[in-house]
Amino acid sequence: MAEQQTNAGAGPEQESRSAQGGPGDGQGPGSAEPVPGGGGSEPGEPGGGAGPGEREPVLRSVLSWLNSAGVTIAVLLALLGFAVVIQVKSTSTDGWLSAARLQDLVRIQSDLEAREQRLRQEITSLEESQRQLSTGAQRRQAALEEATRRADELGILAGTLPAQGPGLSLRFVAGTKPIKASVVLDAVQELRGAGAEAMEISGRSGAPVRIIASTYFLDGDGGMLNVDGRYLAGPYSIVVIGDPTTMRTALKIPGGVVELVTSSGGNVLIEEREVVDVTALSEPRDLQYARPVS
Amino acid sequence: MIAVLALVAGAALGLYFDPTVPAVLQPYLPIAVVAALDAVFGGVRAKLDGIFDDKQFVISFISNVLVAALIVYVGDQLGVGGQLSTGVVVVLGVRIFGNVAAIRRHLFRA
C-alpha cells in the first residue's frame, strides 16, 4: 500500500495516514494534491494502494453520517455557513475599509495625501491661468472700447456716420443778390473754429449734403451753390452740432458772417436747438496720394 | 444530504441573528472562511473519489482554519500581514481550483 497520497509534499495537509484498511488509504480531504500536479491529475491517484476508486456502499455512507463524526461535520458546516453569511454582510455594510489592516490604511492615507497635494497644485495653477485670462479679457475689452470710440469719432468727422447732439440751425436768406459760396465757406470756417463737430447743408429742395473737411463750395450758374459737386438752390440751411453759445457768438462777431450777409441785404436766422440731427452721409473716398506714416 | 442541510441551516441562522463581527476577529474571519472552504471542497472531492473519512475531514477542517488564522496573525505581528494574507489566500485559492476541477471531472466525466 504505497501511499501515493501526495506527490510533492506541499500544503498543510500532510495527512497522517489513517490506519484504516479497506477503501481509501491515506485520505486527504482538504486538497492533499498540491499544485505541481496540476489540479487533480487523474492517473495514479489518491486512494493509493486501495482498490481503484471503490465507492462506499450507500448504507454505509448513511450510517457514517449518523455517528458522532457526522454530527461534528454537520456542526462545522453550519458554522461555515454562519461565518460566510456574517462575513459577507460585514463586508457589504461596512466596506472593506473598516476591516483593513493598519498598514493598508496607512498606505491608503498616504496615497490620498499625495493625491490631495497634486490636486491643490492643480487648483493653484488653474486659478492662476484663470486670473491671467480674465485680465487679458479686460485688456482686450478696454482696447475694443477704445477702438470703437475712435471709430465713432472719426466716422462723425469723416461724415460716414450720422450724428446727433445740441447745436444750431442756421438759415441763410438771400437779399438782393444770391448768397455766394465764399460767404457760406466763411460761415463753415467760423463754425469749425468755434468747435463744430458735424454739419450739413441743404437747399430749397433735395437731400442735404454733409460738410466734411474736404467739402468745397463753388458758385454755380443761376445763383446755385455747388457743394461737393451737388447743386443746391437757396435759401440754404445749415444744421451744425456743437456748443450752441460759442458758435452763435462766433457767427455774430463784428465783421463776421452775420454782418457780411446782412450788409448785402440778406439775413441769417440762428436757432439754438437741444437736439440736432445730422443725417446726411458722405461717401468714403480712397485716398490717391496720402498714406499713413506709421 | 445532511451536509448541505447543515450548511443551509448555518447560513439561515447567520441571516436571522445578523451578529456583528467582533473587531478582534475581523481580519481573520475572511481567511478562516476561505480555509474552511478549501477543506470542504477537499472533502467533497475525497467523497467522490471514494476515500472520504469523516475524522480526516473534521481534523483537516479545523486545522486548516487554525493554521490559516495563525499564519495571518504571525504575519501581522511581524509586519508582513498584508503579504502573508495574500499568500495564504492565493494558495488556498489554487487548491480550491484543483479540487473543483477534480469534482468537475467526476460529475461530468469531463
PDB file of N, CA, C and O in Angstrom, chain A residues 11-13 15 20 24 27 29-31 33 35 39-40 42 46-47 54-56 61 64 69 73-74 77-78 80 82 84-87 89 98-99 101 103, chain B residues 3 6-7 10-11 14 18-19 26 29-30 33 36 38 40 42-43 45 48-49 51-54 56-58 60 64 72 76 79 82 94-95 98-99 105-106:
ATOM      1  N   GLY A  11       1.730  22.055   1.245  1.00  0.00           N
ATOM      2  CA  GLY A  11       0.409  22.254   1.860  1.00  0.00           C
ATOM      3  C   GLY A  11       0.333  21.744   3.277  1.00  0.00           C
ATOM      4  O   GLY A  11       1.027  20.808   3.642  1.00  0.00           O
ATOM      5  N   PRO A  12      -0.518  22.293   4.000  1.00  0.00           N
ATOM      6  CA  PRO A  12      -0.655  21.916   5.397  1.00  0.00           C
ATOM      7  C   PRO A  12      -1.339  20.571   5.589  1.00  0.00           C
ATOM      8  O   PRO A  12      -1.567  20.132   6.678  1.00  0.00           O
ATOM      9  N   GLU A  13      -1.681  20.022   4.523  1.00  0.00           N
ATOM     10  CA  GLU A  13      -2.409  18.780   4.667  1.00  0.00           C
ATOM     11  C   GLU A  13      -1.565  17.552   4.567  1.00  0.00           C
ATOM     12  O   GLU A  13      -1.910  16.635   3.890  1.00  0.00           O
ATOM     13  N   GLU A  15      -1.283  14.710   5.570  1.00  0.00           N
ATOM     14  CA  GLU A  15      -2.099  13.927   6.482  1.00  0.00           C
ATOM     15  C   GLU A  15      -1.415  12.715   6.998  1.00  0.00           C
ATOM     16  O   GLU A  15      -0.781  11.969   6.281  1.00  0.00           O
ATOM     17  N   GLN A  20      -6.823   3.026   8.620  1.00  0.00           N
ATOM     18  CA  GLN A  20      -7.964   2.266   8.141  1.00  0.00           C
ATOM     19  C   GLN A  20      -7.594   1.419   6.972  1.00  0.00           C
ATOM     20  O   GLN A  20      -7.021   1.890   6.007  1.00  0.00           O
ATOM     21  N   GLY A  24      -9.775   3.306   0.593  1.00  0.00           N
ATOM     22  CA  GLY A  24      -9.251   4.626   0.970  1.00  0.00           C
ATOM     23  C   GLY A  24      -8.174   4.577   2.013  1.00  0.00           C
ATOM     24  O   GLY A  24      -8.437   4.691   3.189  1.00  0.00           O
ATOM     25  N   GLN A  27      -6.341   9.104   3.313  1.00  0.00           N
ATOM     26  CA  GLN A  27      -7.260  10.018   2.648  1.00  0.00           C
ATOM     27  C   GLN A  27      -6.830  11.432   2.899  1.00  0.00           C
ATOM     28  O   GLN A  27      -6.308  11.749   3.928  1.00  0.00           O
ATOM     29  N   PRO A  29      -8.742  14.602   2.598  1.00  0.00           N
ATOM     30  CA  PRO A  29      -9.696  15.642   2.286  1.00  0.00           C
ATOM     31  C   PRO A  29      -8.998  16.967   2.513  1.00  0.00           C
ATOM     32  O   PRO A  29      -8.021  17.008   3.200  1.00  0.00           O
ATOM     33  N   GLY A  30      -9.460  17.913   1.929  1.00  0.00           N
ATOM     34  CA  GLY A  30      -8.774  19.197   2.096  1.00  0.00           C
ATOM     35  C   GLY A  30      -7.588  19.279   1.177  1.00  0.00           C
ATOM     36  O   GLY A  30      -6.529  19.743   1.534  1.00  0.00           O
ATOM     37  N   SER A  31      -7.749  18.831  -0.010  1.00  0.00           N
ATOM     38  CA  SER A  31      -6.788  19.111  -1.063  1.00  0.00           C
ATOM     39  C   SER A  31      -5.388  18.698  -0.727  1.00  0.00           C
ATOM     40  O   SER A  31      -4.502  19.531  -0.568  1.00  0.00           O
ATOM     41  N   GLU A  33      -3.684  17.307  -2.811  1.00  0.00           N
ATOM     42  CA  GLU A  33      -2.967  17.360  -4.084  1.00  0.00           C
ATOM     43  C   GLU A  33      -2.368  18.736  -4.268  1.00  0.00           C
ATOM     44  O   GLU A  33      -3.079  19.685  -4.478  1.00  0.00           O
ATOM     45  N   VAL A  35      -0.198  21.777  -6.023  1.00  0.00           N
ATOM     46  CA  VAL A  35      -0.286  22.390  -7.351  1.00  0.00           C
ATOM     47  C   VAL A  35       0.498  21.719  -8.446  1.00  0.00           C
ATOM     48  O   VAL A  35      -0.036  21.464  -9.497  1.00  0.00           O
ATOM     49  N   GLY A  39      -4.053  20.628 -10.867  1.00  0.00           N
ATOM     50  CA  GLY A  39      -5.175  20.201 -10.023  1.00  0.00           C
ATOM     51  C   GLY A  39      -5.730  18.855 -10.390  1.00  0.00           C
ATOM     52  O   GLY A  39      -6.240  18.655 -11.482  1.00  0.00           O
ATOM     53  N   GLY A  40      -5.632  18.034  -9.508  1.00  0.00           N
ATOM     54  CA  GLY A  40      -6.331  16.757  -9.659  1.00  0.00           C
ATOM     55  C   GLY A  40      -5.887  15.958 -10.849  1.00  0.00           C
ATOM     56  O   GLY A  40      -6.667  15.621 -11.712  1.00  0.00           O
ATOM     57  N   GLU A  42      -5.433  12.965 -12.781  1.00  0.00           N
ATOM     58  CA  GLU A  42      -6.065  11.654 -12.649  1.00  0.00           C
ATOM     59  C   GLU A  42      -5.193  10.511 -12.308  1.00  0.00           C
ATOM     60  O   GLU A  42      -5.490   9.749 -11.434  1.00  0.00           O
ATOM     61  N   PRO A  46      -5.219   9.326  -5.644  1.00  0.00           N
ATOM     62  CA  PRO A  46      -5.496   9.164  -4.224  1.00  0.00           C
ATOM     63  C   PRO A  46      -6.285   7.889  -4.065  1.00  0.00           C
ATOM     64  O   PRO A  46      -6.962   7.449  -4.961  1.00  0.00           O
ATOM     65  N   GLY A  47      -6.204   7.356  -3.005  1.00  0.00           N
ATOM     66  CA  GLY A  47      -6.853   6.051  -2.906  1.00  0.00           C
ATOM     67  C   GLY A  47      -5.727   5.081  -3.089  1.00  0.00           C
ATOM     68  O   GLY A  47      -5.921   3.906  -3.239  1.00  0.00           O
ATOM     69  N   GLU A  54     -12.952   2.705  -5.354  1.00  0.00           N
ATOM     70  CA  GLU A  54     -14.116   1.949  -4.910  1.00  0.00           C
ATOM     71  C   GLU A  54     -15.061   2.849  -4.178  1.00  0.00           C
ATOM     72  O   GLU A  54     -14.662   3.632  -3.331  1.00  0.00           O
ATOM     73  N   ARG A  55     -16.314   2.869  -4.467  1.00  0.00           N
ATOM     74  CA  ARG A  55     -17.256   3.735  -3.767  1.00  0.00           C
ATOM     75  C   ARG A  55     -17.846   3.010  -2.582  1.00  0.00           C
ATOM     76  O   ARG A  55     -18.146   1.844  -2.634  1.00  0.00           O
ATOM     77  N   GLU A  56     -18.053   3.787  -1.544  1.00  0.00           N
ATOM     78  CA  GLU A  56     -18.678   3.173  -0.378  1.00  0.00           C
ATOM     79  C   GLU A  56     -20.116   2.845  -0.677  1.00  0.00           C
ATOM     80  O   GLU A  56     -20.785   3.602  -1.359  1.00  0.00           O
ATOM     81  N   SER A  61     -22.545   4.888   3.943  1.00  0.00           N
ATOM     82  CA  SER A  61     -22.370   6.339   3.979  1.00  0.00           C
ATOM     83  C   SER A  61     -23.435   6.964   4.862  1.00  0.00           C
ATOM     84  O   SER A  61     -23.165   7.876   5.629  1.00  0.00           O
ATOM     85  N   SER A  64     -22.495   6.308   8.370  1.00  0.00           N
ATOM     86  CA  SER A  64     -21.353   7.097   8.832  1.00  0.00           C
ATOM     87  C   SER A  64     -21.766   8.530   9.124  1.00  0.00           C
ATOM     88  O   SER A  64     -21.147   9.218   9.933  1.00  0.00           O
ATOM     89  N   ALA A  69     -18.936  11.642  14.361  1.00  0.00           N
ATOM     90  CA  ALA A  69     -18.160  12.435  13.403  1.00  0.00           C
ATOM     91  C   ALA A  69     -19.104  13.158  12.452  1.00  0.00           C
ATOM     92  O   ALA A  69     -18.871  14.303  12.076  1.00  0.00           O
ATOM     93  N   ILE A  73     -19.326  17.027  11.797  1.00  0.00           N
ATOM     94  CA  ILE A  73     -19.224  17.618  10.453  1.00  0.00           C
ATOM     95  C   ILE A  73     -20.394  18.561  10.196  1.00  0.00           C
ATOM     96  O   ILE A  73     -20.222  19.668   9.666  1.00  0.00           O
ATOM     97  N   ALA A  74     -21.564  18.103  10.623  1.00  0.00           N
ATOM     98  CA  ALA A  74     -22.731  18.967  10.407  1.00  0.00           C
ATOM     99  C   ALA A  74     -22.554  20.283  11.153  1.00  0.00           C
ATOM    100  O   ALA A  74     -22.851  21.365  10.629  1.00  0.00           O
ATOM    101  N   LEU A  77     -20.049  22.448   9.363  1.00  0.00           N
ATOM    102  CA  LEU A  77     -20.589  23.048   8.150  1.00  0.00           C
ATOM    103  C   LEU A  77     -21.573  24.162   8.483  1.00  0.00           C
ATOM    104  O   LEU A  77     -21.638  25.194   7.795  1.00  0.00           O
ATOM    105  N   ALA A  78     -22.331  23.943   9.545  1.00  0.00           N
ATOM    106  CA  ALA A  78     -23.246  25.009   9.952  1.00  0.00           C
ATOM    107  C   ALA A  78     -22.454  26.252  10.339  1.00  0.00           C
ATOM    108  O   ALA A  78     -22.810  27.383   9.978  1.00  0.00           O
ATOM    109  N   LEU A  80     -19.618  27.061   9.216  1.00  0.00           N
ATOM    110  CA  LEU A  80     -19.090  27.654   7.985  1.00  0.00           C
ATOM    111  C   LEU A  80     -20.134  28.520   7.303  1.00  0.00           C
ATOM    112  O   LEU A  80     -19.857  29.653   6.907  1.00  0.00           O
ATOM    113  N   PHE A  82     -22.682  29.908   8.632  1.00  0.00           N
ATOM    114  CA  PHE A  82     -22.861  31.055   9.514  1.00  0.00           C
ATOM    115  C   PHE A  82     -21.785  32.105   9.249  1.00  0.00           C
ATOM    116  O   PHE A  82     -22.066  33.300   9.051  1.00  0.00           O
ATOM    117  N   VAL A  84     -19.771  32.469   6.699  1.00  0.00           N
ATOM    118  CA  VAL A  84     -19.815  33.066   5.359  1.00  0.00           C
ATOM    119  C   VAL A  84     -20.842  34.183   5.318  1.00  0.00           C
ATOM    120  O   VAL A  84     -20.582  35.287   4.824  1.00  0.00           O
ATOM    121  N   VAL A  85     -22.001  33.900   5.876  1.00  0.00           N
ATOM    122  CA  VAL A  85     -23.060  34.908   5.805  1.00  0.00           C
ATOM    123  C   VAL A  85     -22.667  36.168   6.558  1.00  0.00           C
ATOM    124  O   VAL A  85     -22.838  37.285   6.071  1.00  0.00           O
ATOM    125  N   ILE A  86     -22.146  35.999   7.787  1.00  0.00           N
ATOM    126  CA  ILE A  86     -21.852  37.225   8.527  1.00  0.00           C
ATOM    127  C   ILE A  86     -20.672  37.970   7.905  1.00  0.00           C
ATOM    128  O   ILE A  86     -20.620  39.203   7.934  1.00  0.00           O
ATOM    129  N   GLN A  87     -19.731  37.247   7.322  1.00  0.00           N
ATOM    130  CA  GLN A  87     -18.618  37.945   6.699  1.00  0.00           C
ATOM    131  C   GLN A  87     -19.100  38.745   5.483  1.00  0.00           C
ATOM    132  O   GLN A  87     -18.714  39.897   5.279  1.00  0.00           O
ATOM    133  N   LYS A  89     -22.046  39.914   4.978  1.00  0.00           N
ATOM    134  CA  LYS A  89     -22.808  41.078   5.440  1.00  0.00           C
ATOM    135  C   LYS A  89     -21.888  42.170   5.945  1.00  0.00           C
ATOM    136  O   LYS A  89     -22.098  43.345   5.671  1.00  0.00           O
ATOM    137  N   SER A  98     -13.190  49.193   6.855  1.00  0.00           N
ATOM    138  CA  SER A  98     -13.265  49.135   8.305  1.00  0.00           C
ATOM    139  C   SER A  98     -12.563  47.908   8.840  1.00  0.00           C
ATOM    140  O   SER A  98     -12.217  47.842  10.017  1.00  0.00           O
ATOM    141  N   ALA A  99     -12.331  46.927   7.991  1.00  0.00           N
ATOM    142  CA  ALA A  99     -11.659  45.712   8.460  1.00  0.00           C
ATOM    143  C   ALA A  99     -10.234  45.634   7.951  1.00  0.00           C
ATOM    144  O   ALA A  99      -9.576  44.625   8.112  1.00  0.00           O
ATOM    145  N   ARG A 101      -6.202  46.265   7.329  1.00  0.00           N
ATOM    146  CA  ARG A 101      -5.065  46.289   8.252  1.00  0.00           C
ATOM    147  C   ARG A 101      -4.529  47.684   8.430  1.00  0.00           C
ATOM    148  O   ARG A 101      -4.719  48.546   7.585  1.00  0.00           O
ATOM    149  N   GLN A 103      -1.444  48.707   8.188  1.00  0.00           N
ATOM    150  CA  GLN A 103      -0.503  49.099   7.152  1.00  0.00           C
ATOM    151  C   GLN A 103      -1.241  49.507   5.895  1.00  0.00           C
ATOM    152  O   GLN A 103      -0.883  50.480   5.239  1.00  0.00           O
TER     153      GLN A 103
ATOM    154  N   ALA B   3     -25.110  17.162   5.016  1.00  0.00           N
ATOM    155  CA  ALA B   3     -24.079  18.205   4.946  1.00  0.00           C
ATOM    156  C   ALA B   3     -24.652  19.479   4.355  1.00  0.00           C
ATOM    157  O   ALA B   3     -24.487  20.583   4.907  1.00  0.00           O
ATOM    158  N   ALA B   6     -26.972  21.102   6.704  1.00  0.00           N
ATOM    159  CA  ALA B   6     -26.271  21.790   7.798  1.00  0.00           C
ATOM    160  C   ALA B   6     -25.745  23.126   7.317  1.00  0.00           C
ATOM    161  O   ALA B   6     -25.833  24.147   8.024  1.00  0.00           O
ATOM    162  N   LEU B   7     -25.211  23.142   6.107  1.00  0.00           N
ATOM    163  CA  LEU B   7     -24.687  24.391   5.565  1.00  0.00           C
ATOM    164  C   LEU B   7     -25.790  25.436   5.463  1.00  0.00           C
ATOM    165  O   LEU B   7     -25.664  26.583   5.905  1.00  0.00           O
ATOM    166  N   GLY B  10     -26.877  26.695   8.817  1.00  0.00           N
ATOM    167  CA  GLY B  10     -25.940  27.679   9.369  1.00  0.00           C
ATOM    168  C   GLY B  10     -26.121  29.031   8.709  1.00  0.00           C
ATOM    169  O   GLY B  10     -26.132  30.084   9.372  1.00  0.00           O
ATOM    170  N   ALA B  11     -26.288  29.045   7.371  1.00  0.00           N
ATOM    171  CA  ALA B  11     -26.479  30.307   6.664  1.00  0.00           C
ATOM    172  C   ALA B  11     -27.759  30.998   7.130  1.00  0.00           C
ATOM    173  O   ALA B  11     -27.799  32.220   7.343  1.00  0.00           O
ATOM    174  N   GLY B  14     -27.245  32.593  10.375  1.00  0.00           N
ATOM    175  CA  GLY B  14     -26.468  33.824  10.229  1.00  0.00           C
ATOM    176  C   GLY B  14     -27.347  34.971   9.765  1.00  0.00           C
ATOM    177  O   GLY B  14     -27.238  36.096  10.243  1.00  0.00           O
ATOM    178  N   ASP B  18     -27.921  37.863  12.469  1.00  0.00           N
ATOM    179  CA  ASP B  18     -27.216  39.035  11.981  1.00  0.00           C
ATOM    180  C   ASP B  18     -26.273  39.635  13.019  1.00  0.00           C
ATOM    181  O   ASP B  18     -26.419  40.789  13.414  1.00  0.00           O
ATOM    182  N   PRO B  19     -25.326  38.868  13.503  1.00  0.00           N
ATOM    183  CA  PRO B  19     -24.426  39.433  14.512  1.00  0.00           C
ATOM    184  C   PRO B  19     -23.365  40.284  13.846  1.00  0.00           C
ATOM    185  O   PRO B  19     -23.144  40.188  12.647  1.00  0.00           O
ATOM    186  N   GLN B  26     -11.960  40.449  13.172  1.00  0.00           N
ATOM    187  CA  GLN B  26     -12.271  40.937  11.832  1.00  0.00           C
ATOM    188  C   GLN B  26     -11.255  40.616  10.745  1.00  0.00           C
ATOM    189  O   GLN B  26     -11.642  40.238   9.658  1.00  0.00           O
ATOM    190  N   LEU B  29     -11.407  36.531   9.964  1.00  0.00           N
ATOM    191  CA  LEU B  29     -12.593  35.786   9.561  1.00  0.00           C
ATOM    192  C   LEU B  29     -12.596  35.448   8.067  1.00  0.00           C
ATOM    193  O   LEU B  29     -12.881  34.300   7.705  1.00  0.00           O
ATOM    194  N   PRO B  30     -12.274  36.391   7.178  1.00  0.00           N
ATOM    195  CA  PRO B  30     -12.299  36.029   5.758  1.00  0.00           C
ATOM    196  C   PRO B  30     -11.333  34.896   5.436  1.00  0.00           C
ATOM    197  O   PRO B  30     -11.679  33.965   4.701  1.00  0.00           O
ATOM    198  N   VAL B  33     -12.648  31.636   6.632  1.00  0.00           N
ATOM    199  CA  VAL B  33     -13.733  31.139   5.784  1.00  0.00           C
ATOM    200  C   VAL B  33     -13.165  30.492   4.533  1.00  0.00           C
ATOM    201  O   VAL B  33     -13.602  29.408   4.114  1.00  0.00           O
ATOM    202  N   ALA B  36     -11.659  27.169   5.378  1.00  0.00           N
ATOM    203  CA  ALA B  36     -12.705  26.170   5.619  1.00  0.00           C
ATOM    204  C   ALA B  36     -13.306  25.709   4.292  1.00  0.00           C
ATOM    205  O   ALA B  36     -13.598  24.515   4.107  1.00  0.00           O
ATOM    206  N   ASP B  38     -11.765  25.559   1.504  1.00  0.00           N
ATOM    207  CA  ASP B  38     -10.779  24.642   0.936  1.00  0.00           C
ATOM    208  C   ASP B  38     -10.962  23.241   1.506  1.00  0.00           C
ATOM    209  O   ASP B  38     -10.970  22.245   0.788  1.00  0.00           O
ATOM    210  N   VAL B  40     -13.629  21.962   2.785  1.00  0.00           N
ATOM    211  CA  VAL B  40     -14.897  21.393   2.339  1.00  0.00           C
ATOM    212  C   VAL B  40     -14.780  20.851   0.921  1.00  0.00           C
ATOM    213  O   VAL B  40     -15.245  19.741   0.617  1.00  0.00           O
ATOM    214  N   GLY B  42     -12.101  19.896  -0.526  1.00  0.00           N
ATOM    215  CA  GLY B  42     -11.286  18.690  -0.461  1.00  0.00           C
ATOM    216  C   GLY B  42     -12.108  17.498  -0.014  1.00  0.00           C
ATOM    217  O   GLY B  42     -11.951  16.380  -0.530  1.00  0.00           O
ATOM    218  N   GLY B  43     -12.984  17.773   0.950  1.00  0.00           N
ATOM    219  CA  GLY B  43     -13.827  16.688   1.426  1.00  0.00           C
ATOM    220  C   GLY B  43     -14.757  16.168   0.356  1.00  0.00           C
ATOM    221  O   GLY B  43     -14.938  14.954   0.182  1.00  0.00           O
ATOM    222  N   ARG B  45     -14.326  16.295  -2.817  1.00  0.00           N
ATOM    223  CA  ARG B  45     -13.534  15.549  -3.802  1.00  0.00           C
ATOM    224  C   ARG B  45     -13.183  14.161  -3.288  1.00  0.00           C
ATOM    225  O   ARG B  45     -13.279  13.178  -4.029  1.00  0.00           O
ATOM    226  N   LEU B  48     -16.111  11.974  -3.613  1.00  0.00           N
ATOM    227  CA  LEU B  48     -16.322  11.482  -4.971  1.00  0.00           C
ATOM    228  C   LEU B  48     -15.246  10.477  -5.373  1.00  0.00           C
ATOM    229  O   LEU B  48     -15.505   9.553  -6.163  1.00  0.00           O
ATOM    230  N   ASP B  49     -14.065  10.672  -4.819  1.00  0.00           N
ATOM    231  CA  ASP B  49     -13.007   9.702  -5.109  1.00  0.00           C
ATOM    232  C   ASP B  49     -13.205   8.419  -4.323  1.00  0.00           C
ATOM    233  O   ASP B  49     -12.519   7.430  -4.568  1.00  0.00           O
ATOM    234  N   ILE B  51     -12.660   8.135  -1.042  1.00  0.00           N
ATOM    235  CA  ILE B  51     -11.713   7.957   0.056  1.00  0.00           C
ATOM    236  C   ILE B  51     -12.045   8.850   1.229  1.00  0.00           C
ATOM    237  O   ILE B  51     -11.190   9.232   2.009  1.00  0.00           O
ATOM    238  N   PHE B  52     -13.325   9.231   1.323  1.00  0.00           N
ATOM    239  CA  PHE B  52     -13.679  10.172   2.368  1.00  0.00           C
ATOM    240  C   PHE B  52     -13.631   9.518   3.753  1.00  0.00           C
ATOM    241  O   PHE B  52     -14.144   8.439   3.973  1.00  0.00           O
ATOM    242  N   ASP B  53     -13.024  10.234   4.637  1.00  0.00           N
ATOM    243  CA  ASP B  53     -13.040   9.779   6.026  1.00  0.00           C
ATOM    244  C   ASP B  53     -13.472  10.963   6.865  1.00  0.00           C
ATOM    245  O   ASP B  53     -12.865  12.020   6.814  1.00  0.00           O
ATOM    246  N   ASP B  54     -14.500  10.766   7.661  1.00  0.00           N
ATOM    247  CA  ASP B  54     -15.036  11.914   8.365  1.00  0.00           C
ATOM    248  C   ASP B  54     -14.085  12.455   9.415  1.00  0.00           C
ATOM    249  O   ASP B  54     -13.976  13.664   9.592  1.00  0.00           O
ATOM    250  N   GLN B  56     -10.957  12.440   9.242  1.00  0.00           N
ATOM    251  CA  GLN B  56      -9.977  13.188   8.466  1.00  0.00           C
ATOM    252  C   GLN B  56     -10.512  14.557   8.097  1.00  0.00           C
ATOM    253  O   GLN B  56      -9.824  15.568   8.217  1.00  0.00           O
ATOM    254  N   PHE B  57     -11.754  14.526   7.703  1.00  0.00           N
ATOM    255  CA  PHE B  57     -12.346  15.782   7.256  1.00  0.00           C
ATOM    256  C   PHE B  57     -12.427  16.782   8.405  1.00  0.00           C
ATOM    257  O   PHE B  57     -12.071  17.949   8.276  1.00  0.00           O
ATOM    258  N   VAL B  58     -12.901  16.297   9.537  1.00  0.00           N
ATOM    259  CA  VAL B  58     -13.053  17.196  10.678  1.00  0.00           C
ATOM    260  C   VAL B  58     -11.703  17.769  11.080  1.00  0.00           C
ATOM    261  O   VAL B  58     -11.550  18.983  11.286  1.00  0.00           O
ATOM    262  N   SER B  60      -9.034  18.033   9.300  1.00  0.00           N
ATOM    263  CA  SER B  60      -8.457  18.930   8.291  1.00  0.00           C
ATOM    264  C   SER B  60      -9.181  20.259   8.278  1.00  0.00           C
ATOM    265  O   SER B  60      -8.573  21.316   8.109  1.00  0.00           O
ATOM    266  N   ASN B  64      -7.083  23.480   9.101  1.00  0.00           N
ATOM    267  CA  ASN B  64      -6.967  24.498   8.060  1.00  0.00           C
ATOM    268  C   ASN B  64      -7.297  25.870   8.601  1.00  0.00           C
ATOM    269  O   ASN B  64      -6.552  26.840   8.400  1.00  0.00           O
ATOM    270  N   VAL B  72      -1.737  34.214   9.430  1.00  0.00           N
ATOM    271  CA  VAL B  72      -2.042  35.630   9.237  1.00  0.00           C
ATOM    272  C   VAL B  72      -1.723  36.432  10.500  1.00  0.00           C
ATOM    273  O   VAL B  72      -1.189  37.541  10.440  1.00  0.00           O
ATOM    274  N   ASP B  76       0.889  39.470  10.800  1.00  0.00           N
ATOM    275  CA  ASP B  76       0.567  40.797  11.324  1.00  0.00           C
ATOM    276  C   ASP B  76       1.570  41.237  12.369  1.00  0.00           C
ATOM    277  O   ASP B  76       2.030  42.377  12.403  1.00  0.00           O
ATOM    278  N   GLY B  79       4.715  42.196  10.799  1.00  0.00           N
ATOM    279  CA  GLY B  79       4.652  43.379   9.942  1.00  0.00           C
ATOM    280  C   GLY B  79       4.464  43.051   8.472  1.00  0.00           C
ATOM    281  O   GLY B  79       4.446  43.940   7.629  1.00  0.00           O
ATOM    282  N   GLY B  82      -0.100  41.921   5.428  1.00  0.00           N
ATOM    283  CA  GLY B  82      -0.781  42.030   4.143  1.00  0.00           C
ATOM    284  C   GLY B  82      -0.267  40.991   3.164  1.00  0.00           C
ATOM    285  O   GLY B  82      -1.040  40.283   2.522  1.00  0.00           O
ATOM    286  N   VAL B  94      -5.733  28.353  -5.082  1.00  0.00           N
ATOM    287  CA  VAL B  94      -5.195  27.370  -6.037  1.00  0.00           C
ATOM    288  C   VAL B  94      -5.679  25.972  -5.684  1.00  0.00           C
ATOM    289  O   VAL B  94      -6.115  25.199  -6.542  1.00  0.00           O
ATOM    290  N   ARG B  95      -5.640  25.673  -4.398  1.00  0.00           N
ATOM    291  CA  ARG B  95      -6.072  24.325  -4.013  1.00  0.00           C
ATOM    292  C   ARG B  95      -7.559  24.145  -4.247  1.00  0.00           C
ATOM    293  O   ARG B  95      -8.020  23.077  -4.662  1.00  0.00           O
ATOM    294  N   GLY B  98      -8.006  23.287  -7.762  1.00  0.00           N
ATOM    295  CA  GLY B  98      -7.648  21.893  -8.060  1.00  0.00           C
ATOM    296  C   GLY B  98      -8.756  20.943  -7.662  1.00  0.00           C
ATOM    297  O   GLY B  98      -9.159  20.055  -8.437  1.00  0.00           O
ATOM    298  N   ASN B  99      -9.283  21.143  -6.463  1.00  0.00           N
ATOM    299  CA  ASN B  99     -10.330  20.246  -6.009  1.00  0.00           C
ATOM    300  C   ASN B  99     -11.581  20.376  -6.856  1.00  0.00           C
ATOM    301  O   ASN B  99     -12.244  19.398  -7.183  1.00  0.00           O
ATOM    302  N   ARG B 105     -14.562  16.782 -12.972  1.00  0.00           N
ATOM    303  CA  ARG B 105     -14.287  15.582 -13.770  1.00  0.00           C
ATOM    304  C   ARG B 105     -15.139  14.426 -13.347  1.00  0.00           C
ATOM    305  O   ARG B 105     -15.659  13.667 -14.164  1.00  0.00           O
ATOM    306  N   HIS B 106     -15.330  14.323 -12.019  1.00  0.00           N
ATOM    307  CA  HIS B 106     -16.188  13.232 -11.548  1.00  0.00           C
ATOM    308  C   HIS B 106     -17.608  13.432 -11.991  1.00  0.00           C
ATOM    309  O   HIS B 106     -18.299  12.505 -12.411  1.00  0.00           O
TER     310      HIS B 106
END
